[in-house]
Structure formats: structure tokens, C-alpha cells
Amino acid sequence: MTDLVEPPRTRRPAVTSLEVVCGLLVLAIVFQGQLAALLDVPALRTGSTIFVAVCVQAMPFLVFGVLVSGLIAAFVPPSALRAALPRNQSAAVPVAGFAGLALPGCECASVPVSRRLIQQGVAPAAALTFLLAAPAVNPVVLVSTAVAFPAEPRMVLARFLGSLLTACAMGWLWVRLGKSEWLAEWALRRLECHDSGGSRWTVFTESARHDLVEAGGFLVLGGLTSAAFNVLVPASWMESLGGQLLLGVLVMAVLAVVLALCSEADAFVVASMPGLPLTAKLVFLVVGPAVDVKLIALQSGAFGRRFAARFAPTTFVVAIGSACAAGALLLGGA
């Protein structure tokens, strides 16, 4: 009796994301008239404009950050990074804070660089201090603040002091209270794959490609949140904050988190808001580069949700306190 041989099963062709995108494009072309009529709503036009503006504004700095991250992974040995900072973590925190002057980028650029520093053996307290300081105290941001506030030169120094104090305070808090298990496992594990074999340029390209794809998705998520807020919140609400310092501080802090503006452009936005106290505007400038929806999303992708759930709320409170202290010292609480 001969054994029955089961005929080979025909494998169905797998549908990839490329086919899905092509199908959606074809449908959009075929039904472009109906889609244009459906989407021709003022609120949708405003939201889409804000979403594109946030992403386009931040993308160059994000690309710059992942390129710096790739260069660190490929060409900078871990021993050189560790030797550049004091061994004592508390002493390394202010050094890392002032090192933020050397990276002219926004928060999108600092996140991948900070993760790379941790993967290269730099103490998390120093790397996180750099993460908060780089987008807020670099020369580009300070110059843009001076241009946005030509009649208030004290605002530049107040922003520098408030942002540096926020970064160093969070670094010292991590030294005292931070735990390495709060950081996601992949944030430390992936470096081993990059170090094993291959040329340095291969390490550079693979590291930059991975970080760009990963961080880009969270950037889009932050842009969508910012667009939704701008569409749903009436502009008349902002006009009621004039002359109310405490309410203005709280509202501007929340607004900085939700709007997710780039640190190179936020000074021009807040300077155009009439009637607000200077300290409330300073809170906006200090809180925004330290914690916003875009940055929270990027931190979740780079370090894990457990980290972001602890780090972001603490940074929010510390940034408000630091900004108010700098405002009371340099702006007279105005």
C-alpha cells in the first residue's frame, strides 16, 4: 500500500505595507473629489496646518539628533565619554548641564543623543541632565529669545537660569531617587548589537536609521495631540489671563506641554501673546523644552513608559518652580 503524499499547499501572497499604501493612494486619487468635499472643514484645515508645522519644524532637529547619536555610537569610545565627566555623579550633573551649550538643537535632537550616552556608559543622571539642558540653553535658543524679547533682555538670562536649574535639579533627583530598572531594557541592550562586527560606517548608518524610524513615529503622535488642542481650545480663553499671575503661570505651563513647540520658535509665539505677565511667559519657555506631549512620546519610545510616567510629571513640577524662582530673581515677579 503506497503512502499518500499530501500535495503542497499553495501559500497565499502576503500583503505588505507597501501594497496597503499604494491601495490607499489609488483610492484617494479615484475619490479625490468626494474626499476634498468631506475634508473641506475649517477646523480640519487648521488642525492639519498645525500638525504639518509641528512635524516640519521639528524634523530637521530630530534628524540632526539621530546623526549625532549615530556618530557617538560609531566613532566615540565609551572610555572617552566616561573620562569627560567626573566620576562622582553629583558633580557630573552640572558639567552635563553646561555641556548642553554645545548642541544647537531642540528636544527632538537631545532624546536620541541622551539614550546613546547612557548606552555608552555615561551615568543616567548626567545623560538626563543633558537631555533637559541641551534644547533650552544652547546659543540658538538664547539668541532667538533675545530677538523675540528686544525690550526685555532679562528674559534671556532668566530663561537660561531657569532651564539650567531645572536640568540640574532633575539630575540630582535621579542621583538620590532614580532606579536603573525604570529604564527600558532595550535602551541598554541594543548597543551590544551595534558593537558586534561591521565597519564603523555600518554602525553609524544602522544606528541612525533605527533611531530615526523609532523617534519619527512618536513625533507624529505628539504633532497630532498638539493639532487637536489648537483646534478644540477657543482663543478667547487666553485673553482672560491678563493680570492674573498664578492662573497665568498654571495655564501657560499646561499650554507649553500641549502645544509642543520647538525650543527655537517658542519665544516668538509667547512674545506675541499680549497682556500676560513676564513670569508666566518665562514658565512657558522653561517648561516647553523640558516636558511637552512630543517630548513625552519621544521619551516613552527611547526609555520606556515606566520612565516617562515618572520623569515627565516630576520635570513639570520642577520646571515650574525653577522658572518662578528665576522670574522672582530677575524679573521681579512681573
Coordinates of C-alpha atoms in Angstrom, one line a residue:
M1 CA 0.0 0.0 0.0
T2 CA 1.5 3.2 -1.1
D3 CA 1.7 6.2 1.2
L4 CA -0.5 9.1 0.2
V5 CA 1.6 12.2 -0.4
E6 CA -0.2 15.3 0.5
P7 CA 0.1 17.9 -2.2
P8 CA 2.0 21.0 -1.3
R9 CA -0.3 23.8 -0.1
T10 CA -0.3 27.0 -2.1
R11 CA 0.9 29.8 0.0
R12 CA -1.1 33.0 -0.2
P13 CA 0.8 36.1 -1.1
A14 CA 1.5 38.3 1.9
V15 CA 0.1 41.8 1.8
T16 CA 2.9 44.2 2.9
S17 CA 2.6 47.8 4.0
L18 CA 3.8 48.9 0.6
E19 CA 0.7 47.4 -1.1
V20 CA -1.6 48.9 1.5
V21 CA -0.1 52.4 0.9
C22 CA -0.4 52.0 -2.9
G23 CA -4.0 50.9 -2.5
L24 CA -4.8 53.9 -0.3
L25 CA -3.2 56.3 -2.8
V26 CA -5.2 54.8 -5.7
L27 CA -8.4 55.2 -3.7
A28 CA -7.5 58.8 -2.8
I29 CA -7.0 59.6 -6.5
V30 CA -10.2 57.9 -7.6
F31 CA -12.3 59.6 -4.9
Q32 CA -10.4 62.8 -4.6
G33 CA -13.5 64.9 -5.3
Q34 CA -15.5 63.3 -2.5
L35 CA -12.6 63.4 -0.1
A36 CA -12.0 67.1 -0.8
A37 CA -15.6 67.9 -0.1
L38 CA -15.6 65.8 3.1
L39 CA -12.4 67.3 4.5
D40 CA -13.1 70.9 3.5
V41 CA -13.9 72.0 7.0
P42 CA -12.1 75.0 8.7
A43 CA -11.3 73.0 11.8
L44 CA -9.7 70.2 9.8
R45 CA -7.7 72.7 7.7
T46 CA -6.4 74.4 10.8
G47 CA -5.5 71.2 12.5
S48 CA -3.7 69.8 9.5
T49 CA -1.7 73.0 9.1
I50 CA -0.6 72.9 12.8
F51 CA 0.2 69.2 12.5
V52 CA 2.4 69.7 9.5
A53 CA 4.0 72.8 11.0
V54 CA 5.0 70.9 14.2
C55 CA 6.4 68.0 12.3
V56 CA 8.2 70.0 9.7
Q57 CA 9.6 72.3 12.3
A58 CA 11.0 69.5 14.5
M59 CA 12.1 67.0 11.8
P60 CA 15.4 68.7 10.9
F61 CA 16.5 68.8 14.5
L62 CA 15.3 65.2 15.0
V63 CA 17.5 64.2 12.0
F64 CA 20.4 66.2 13.5
G65 CA 20.0 64.4 16.8
V66 CA 19.9 60.9 15.3
L67 CA 23.0 61.7 13.2
V68 CA 24.9 62.8 16.3
S69 CA 23.6 59.7 18.1
G70 CA 25.0 57.5 15.3
L71 CA 28.3 59.3 15.3
I72 CA 28.6 58.8 19.1
A73 CA 27.9 55.1 18.7
A74 CA 30.3 54.5 15.8
F75 CA 33.3 56.8 16.5
V76 CA 33.4 57.8 20.2
P77 CA 34.7 55.1 22.5
P78 CA 32.8 54.6 25.8
S79 CA 36.0 55.3 27.8
A80 CA 36.3 58.8 26.2
L81 CA 32.8 59.7 27.3
R82 CA 33.2 58.4 30.8
A83 CA 36.5 60.2 31.1
A84 CA 35.0 63.6 30.1
L85 CA 32.7 63.6 33.2
P86 CA 33.6 63.5 36.9
R87 CA 33.2 60.1 38.4
N88 CA 31.0 61.5 41.1
Q89 CA 27.5 61.6 39.7
S90 CA 26.5 64.7 41.7
A91 CA 29.5 66.6 40.3
A92 CA 28.8 65.3 36.8
V93 CA 25.3 66.8 36.7
P94 CA 26.3 70.5 36.4
V95 CA 29.0 69.6 33.9
A96 CA 26.5 67.8 31.7
G97 CA 24.1 70.8 32.1
F98 CA 26.7 73.2 30.7
A99 CA 27.5 70.7 28.0
G100 CA 24.1 71.5 26.6
L101 CA 25.6 74.7 25.3
A102 CA 27.4 72.6 22.7
L103 CA 24.4 71.1 20.9
P104 CA 22.3 73.6 18.9
G105 CA 19.2 71.6 18.6
C106 CA 15.7 71.1 20.1
E107 CA 14.3 68.4 22.4
C108 CA 13.8 66.1 19.4
A109 CA 17.6 66.0 19.0
S110 CA 18.5 65.6 22.6
V111 CA 16.5 62.4 23.2
P112 CA 18.4 60.0 20.9
V113 CA 21.7 61.6 21.9
S114 CA 21.0 61.1 25.6
R115 CA 20.0 57.5 25.1
R116 CA 23.2 56.9 23.2
L117 CA 25.2 58.4 26.1
I118 CA 23.5 56.0 28.5
Q119 CA 24.3 53.1 26.2
Q120 CA 27.9 54.2 26.1
G121 CA 28.3 54.0 29.8
V122 CA 27.5 57.6 30.9
A123 CA 25.7 57.8 34.2
P124 CA 21.9 58.2 33.7
A125 CA 21.8 61.3 35.9
A126 CA 24.3 63.1 33.7
A127 CA 22.7 62.0 30.4
L128 CA 19.2 63.1 31.6
T129 CA 20.6 66.4 32.7
F130 CA 22.0 66.9 29.2
L131 CA 18.6 65.8 27.8
L132 CA 16.9 68.7 29.6
A133 CA 19.6 71.3 29.2
A134 CA 20.6 70.9 25.5
P135 CA 17.3 72.2 24.0
A136 CA 17.0 75.1 26.4
V137 CA 20.4 76.7 27.0
N138 CA 22.1 76.3 23.6
P139 CA 23.1 79.5 21.8
V140 CA 20.4 79.3 19.1
V141 CA 17.6 79.2 21.6
L142 CA 19.1 82.1 23.6
V143 CA 19.6 84.2 20.5
S144 CA 16.0 83.6 19.4
T145 CA 14.8 84.6 22.8
A146 CA 16.7 87.8 22.7
V147 CA 15.3 88.6 19.2
A148 CA 11.7 87.8 20.4
F149 CA 12.1 90.0 23.5
P150 CA 14.1 93.0 22.4
A151 CA 12.7 95.2 25.2
E152 CA 13.3 92.6 27.9
P153 CA 17.0 91.5 27.8
R154 CA 16.5 90.0 31.3
M155 CA 14.3 87.3 29.8
V156 CA 17.3 85.7 28.1
L157 CA 19.2 85.3 31.4
A158 CA 16.0 84.2 33.2
R159 CA 15.4 81.5 30.7
F160 CA 19.0 80.3 30.8
L161 CA 18.9 80.2 34.6
G162 CA 15.5 78.6 34.9
S163 CA 16.3 75.9 32.3
L164 CA 19.7 75.1 33.7
L165 CA 18.3 74.9 37.3
T166 CA 15.6 72.5 36.0
A167 CA 18.1 70.2 34.3
C168 CA 20.5 70.1 37.3
A169 CA 17.7 69.6 39.8
M170 CA 16.3 66.6 37.8
G171 CA 19.8 65.2 37.6
W172 CA 20.4 65.4 41.3
L173 CA 16.9 63.9 42.0
W174 CA 17.9 61.0 39.8
V175 CA 21.1 60.5 41.8
R176 CA 19.1 60.4 45.0
L177 CA 15.9 58.6 43.9
G178 CA 16.3 57.2 40.4
K179 CA 16.4 53.5 39.7
S180 CA 18.0 51.8 36.6
E181 CA 15.1 49.4 36.3
W182 CA 12.9 52.3 35.4
L183 CA 14.8 52.5 32.1
A184 CA 13.5 50.1 29.4
E185 CA 15.6 47.1 28.7
W186 CA 16.0 47.8 25.0
A187 CA 17.5 51.2 25.8
L188 CA 20.6 49.4 27.2
R189 CA 20.6 46.2 25.2
R190 CA 20.7 47.4 21.7
L191 CA 24.2 48.8 21.9
E192 CA 25.6 45.3 22.0
C193 CA 24.2 44.5 18.6
H194 CA 25.8 47.6 17.1
D195 CA 29.2 46.8 18.6
S196 CA 29.4 43.3 17.2
G197 CA 31.3 43.3 13.9
G198 CA 30.9 45.6 10.9
S199 CA 32.6 48.8 9.9
R200 CA 32.1 52.0 11.8
W201 CA 30.1 53.5 9.0
T202 CA 27.8 50.5 9.1
V203 CA 27.3 51.0 12.8
F204 CA 26.6 54.7 12.1
T205 CA 24.0 54.1 9.4
E206 CA 22.2 51.3 11.2
S207 CA 22.0 53.3 14.5
A208 CA 20.8 56.5 12.8
R209 CA 18.2 54.6 10.7
H210 CA 16.8 52.8 13.7
D211 CA 16.6 55.9 15.9
L212 CA 15.0 58.0 13.1
V213 CA 12.3 55.5 12.4
E214 CA 11.5 54.9 16.0
A215 CA 11.5 58.6 17.1
G216 CA 9.7 59.8 14.0
G217 CA 6.6 57.8 14.9
F218 CA 6.4 59.3 18.3
L219 CA 7.0 62.8 16.8
V220 CA 3.9 62.3 14.7
L221 CA 1.9 61.3 17.8
G222 CA 2.9 64.5 19.5
G223 CA 2.0 66.6 16.5
L224 CA -1.5 65.1 16.4
T225 CA -2.0 65.9 20.0
S226 CA -0.8 69.5 19.5
A227 CA -3.1 70.0 16.5
A228 CA -6.1 68.7 18.3
F229 CA -5.6 71.1 21.2
N230 CA -5.2 74.1 19.0
V231 CA -8.5 73.3 17.2
L232 CA -10.6 72.5 20.3
V233 CA -9.5 75.3 22.7
P234 CA -11.1 78.7 22.0
A235 CA -8.7 81.6 21.6
S236 CA -10.9 83.8 23.8
W237 CA -9.8 81.7 26.8
M238 CA -6.3 83.1 26.6
E239 CA -7.5 86.7 26.8
S240 CA -8.8 86.3 30.3
L241 CA -5.3 85.6 31.8
G242 CA -4.1 89.2 31.8
G243 CA -3.1 90.4 35.2
Q244 CA -3.6 87.0 37.0
L245 CA -0.1 85.8 37.8
L246 CA -0.9 82.5 39.5
L247 CA -3.6 81.4 37.0
G248 CA -1.3 82.6 34.1
V249 CA 1.6 80.5 35.4
L250 CA -0.5 77.4 35.6
V251 CA -2.2 77.9 32.3
M252 CA 1.0 78.7 30.4
A253 CA 2.7 75.7 31.9
V254 CA -0.1 73.4 30.7
L255 CA -0.1 75.2 27.3
A256 CA 3.6 74.6 26.9
V257 CA 3.1 70.9 27.4
V258 CA 0.3 70.6 24.9
L259 CA 1.4 72.9 22.2
A260 CA 4.8 71.1 21.8
L261 CA 6.6 74.0 20.1
C262 CA 10.2 73.7 19.1
S263 CA 12.5 75.5 21.5
E264 CA 14.0 77.6 18.7
A265 CA 10.5 79.1 17.9
D266 CA 8.5 79.1 21.2
A267 CA 9.9 82.5 22.2
F268 CA 8.3 84.2 19.2
V269 CA 4.9 82.5 19.9
V270 CA 4.7 83.5 23.6
A271 CA 6.1 87.0 22.9
S272 CA 3.1 87.7 20.6
M273 CA 0.6 86.9 23.5
P274 CA -0.4 90.3 24.9
G275 CA -1.3 91.0 28.5
L276 CA 0.4 88.1 30.1
P277 CA 2.8 88.6 33.0
L278 CA 6.5 88.1 32.1
T279 CA 6.9 85.3 34.7
A280 CA 4.0 83.4 33.1
K281 CA 5.8 83.8 29.7
L282 CA 9.0 82.6 31.3
V283 CA 7.2 79.5 32.7
F284 CA 6.1 78.7 29.1
L285 CA 9.7 79.0 27.9
V286 CA 11.2 76.8 30.6
V287 CA 8.5 74.1 30.8
G288 CA 8.2 73.6 27.0
P289 CA 11.7 72.3 26.2
A290 CA 11.7 70.2 29.3
V291 CA 8.3 68.4 29.0
D292 CA 5.7 68.5 26.3
V293 CA 3.5 65.9 24.6
K294 CA 6.0 65.4 21.8
L295 CA 8.9 65.0 24.2
I296 CA 6.9 62.6 26.5
A297 CA 6.2 60.5 23.4
L298 CA 9.8 60.5 22.4
Q299 CA 11.0 59.6 25.9
S300 CA 8.5 56.8 26.0
G301 CA 9.9 55.4 22.8
A302 CA 13.5 55.9 23.9
F303 CA 13.5 54.9 27.5
G304 CA 10.1 53.2 28.1
R305 CA 6.7 54.1 29.5
R306 CA 7.7 53.4 33.1
F307 CA 10.4 56.0 32.8
A308 CA 8.2 58.6 31.1
A309 CA 5.4 58.1 33.6
R310 CA 7.8 59.1 36.5
F311 CA 10.1 61.5 34.8
A312 CA 7.6 63.8 32.9
P313 CA 5.4 64.8 35.9
T314 CA 8.4 65.4 38.1
T315 CA 10.0 67.5 35.4
F316 CA 6.8 69.5 35.0
V317 CA 6.7 70.5 38.7
V318 CA 10.5 71.2 38.9
A319 CA 10.4 73.3 35.8
I320 CA 7.5 75.5 37.1
G321 CA 9.3 76.0 40.4
S322 CA 12.6 76.8 38.7
A323 CA 11.0 79.3 36.3
C324 CA 9.2 81.0 39.1
A325 CA 12.4 81.3 41.1
A326 CA 14.3 82.7 38.1
G327 CA 11.4 85.1 37.4
A328 CA 11.3 86.3 41.0
L329 CA 15.1 86.9 41.0
L330 CA 15.5 88.5 37.6
L331 CA 12.1 89.7 36.5
G332 CA 10.8 90.9 39.9
G333 CA 7.8 88.5 39.7
A334 CA 6.3 90.6 36.8

